[in-house]
Amino acid sequence: AQSVTQLGSHVSVSEGALVLLRCNYSSSVPPYLFWYVQYPNQGLQLLLKYTSAATLVKGINGFEAEFKKSETSFHLTKPSAHMSDAAEYFCAVSGYGGSQGNLIFGKGTKLSVKP
Amino acid sequence: DAGVIQSPRHEVTEMGQEVTLRCKPISGHDYLFWYRQTMMRGLELLIYFNNNVPIDDSGMPEDRFSAKMPNASFSTLKIQPSEPRDSAVYFCASSLARTSGNTIYFGEGSWLTVV
């Protein structure tokens, strides 16, 4: 079975600082991995996804994530935080190695950005 | 593209009343998902359909919940009778599976309050 663990339910950074949101996964088959962002009172929007191509994946708004099989990790980073990055971020793994449609989400990490 | 469309966006109802949430997936998508989001439990998959057929409803909390997809462009999630603990945000999402990554696209959510 697939599962995702996000370390830290709340992360706070200063504007301009590095953003690092941690995600570890468990999967019995090669996974597809996703990061979604949820702004207040909105639905979830795809940031980026890993689908067994390049291990370093670039997404929207300057975010990127690196798939590390040896560490079963897919951490999300951004070199310089902006106030507009304040949101909740969800890591997800595709069930059954991507052959099915459903996603299994982590609990989410709320990112706060201080001026 | 119009995206996933959900209605109503907000609903306040009294305990015991029937609630019907509606969803129009993205045209051409063959998977449709219903998720529930609460502070305590995070994002939970309730049920998903493939080509209008329910595939996995193991996340539906109890018999008070039912979901239908009479055609490719419409789905409903019904709660009867509703209870205060059903208060949550309900998201509908859709995807075009069998393509690399199975990206799921979310609607804006239906915010349900049962008093």
XYZ file of C-alpha atoms in Angstrom, chain B:
115
model
C -11.190 24.952 -20.075
C -13.760 25.608 -17.361
C -12.212 23.302 -14.803
C -14.111 21.167 -12.298
C -17.300 22.928 -11.277
C -18.924 22.312 -7.922
C -22.155 23.551 -6.420
C -23.143 24.855 -4.019
C -19.995 26.621 -2.864
C -21.406 27.096 0.601
C -24.238 25.318 2.370
C -25.563 25.658 5.880
C -28.190 23.129 6.853
C -29.849 21.773 9.935
C -29.111 18.373 11.357
C -31.316 15.729 9.820
C -31.733 17.468 6.499
C -30.678 15.988 3.190
C -27.678 17.576 1.492
C -26.830 17.158 -2.178
C -23.499 18.305 -3.565
C -23.005 18.503 -7.300
C -20.023 18.235 -9.587
C -19.276 18.696 -13.253
C -15.868 17.217 -14.159
C -13.572 18.488 -16.862
C -14.873 17.406 -20.238
C -13.198 14.222 -21.467
C -11.895 13.126 -18.092
C -12.667 9.519 -17.226
C -11.995 9.531 -13.474
C -14.011 11.440 -10.922
C -13.189 11.681 -7.222
C -14.941 12.934 -4.119
C -12.682 14.037 -1.259
C -13.534 15.408 2.168
C -11.263 17.800 4.043
C -11.432 18.459 7.780
C -8.971 19.884 10.264
C -8.847 16.628 12.193
C -8.551 14.119 9.372
C -7.077 16.111 6.515
C -7.946 15.070 2.957
C -9.839 11.803 2.709
C -10.856 10.046 -0.476
C -14.519 9.121 -0.169
C -15.197 7.459 -3.511
C -14.022 7.470 -7.066
C -15.527 6.576 -10.422
C -14.020 5.403 -13.666
C -16.159 5.850 -16.757
C -19.151 6.569 -14.499
C -18.739 3.302 -12.568
C -17.887 3.420 -8.847
C -14.506 1.750 -8.380
C -13.756 2.214 -4.702
C -16.212 3.497 -2.114
C -14.348 2.234 0.916
C -13.840 5.789 2.102
C -17.530 6.553 2.362
C -18.014 6.951 6.096
C -21.410 5.327 6.489
C -24.672 4.503 4.793
C -25.837 8.082 5.157
C -23.467 8.950 2.329
C -24.146 8.020 -1.279
C -22.664 9.082 -4.588
C -23.838 8.704 -8.140
C -22.533 9.467 -11.569
C -25.405 9.137 -14.034
C -23.327 10.376 -16.964
C -19.824 11.517 -17.830
C -20.526 15.154 -17.054
C -22.313 15.012 -13.722
C -21.959 13.509 -10.274
C -23.688 13.969 -6.931
C -22.725 13.290 -3.348
C -25.692 12.990 -1.041
C -25.825 12.953 2.745
C -29.108 11.856 4.291
C -29.657 12.550 7.127
C -26.899 15.069 7.755
C -25.144 15.387 11.120
C -22.924 18.120 12.598
C -19.857 15.892 12.244
C -20.376 15.970 8.470
C -19.327 19.617 8.461
C -16.331 19.800 6.137
C -15.162 20.929 2.742
C -16.071 18.456 0.037
C -13.939 18.481 -3.073
C -14.740 16.973 -6.403
C -11.841 16.247 -8.724
C -11.292 14.650 -12.097
C -8.461 13.242 -14.158
C -7.645 11.646 -17.463
C -5.994 8.445 -16.395
C -3.764 6.165 -18.421
C -1.649 9.183 -19.198
C 1.659 9.822 -17.553
C 1.231 11.128 -14.042
C -2.528 10.943 -13.548
C -2.751 14.590 -12.555
C -5.940 15.222 -10.634
C -7.722 18.555 -11.054
C -9.740 19.842 -8.140
C -12.814 21.992 -7.943
C -13.107 24.930 -5.573
C -14.931 22.828 -2.994
C -18.330 22.834 -1.312
C -18.177 24.188 2.236
C -20.787 22.352 4.291
C -21.890 23.373 7.758
C -24.453 21.244 9.587
C -25.919 22.898 12.661
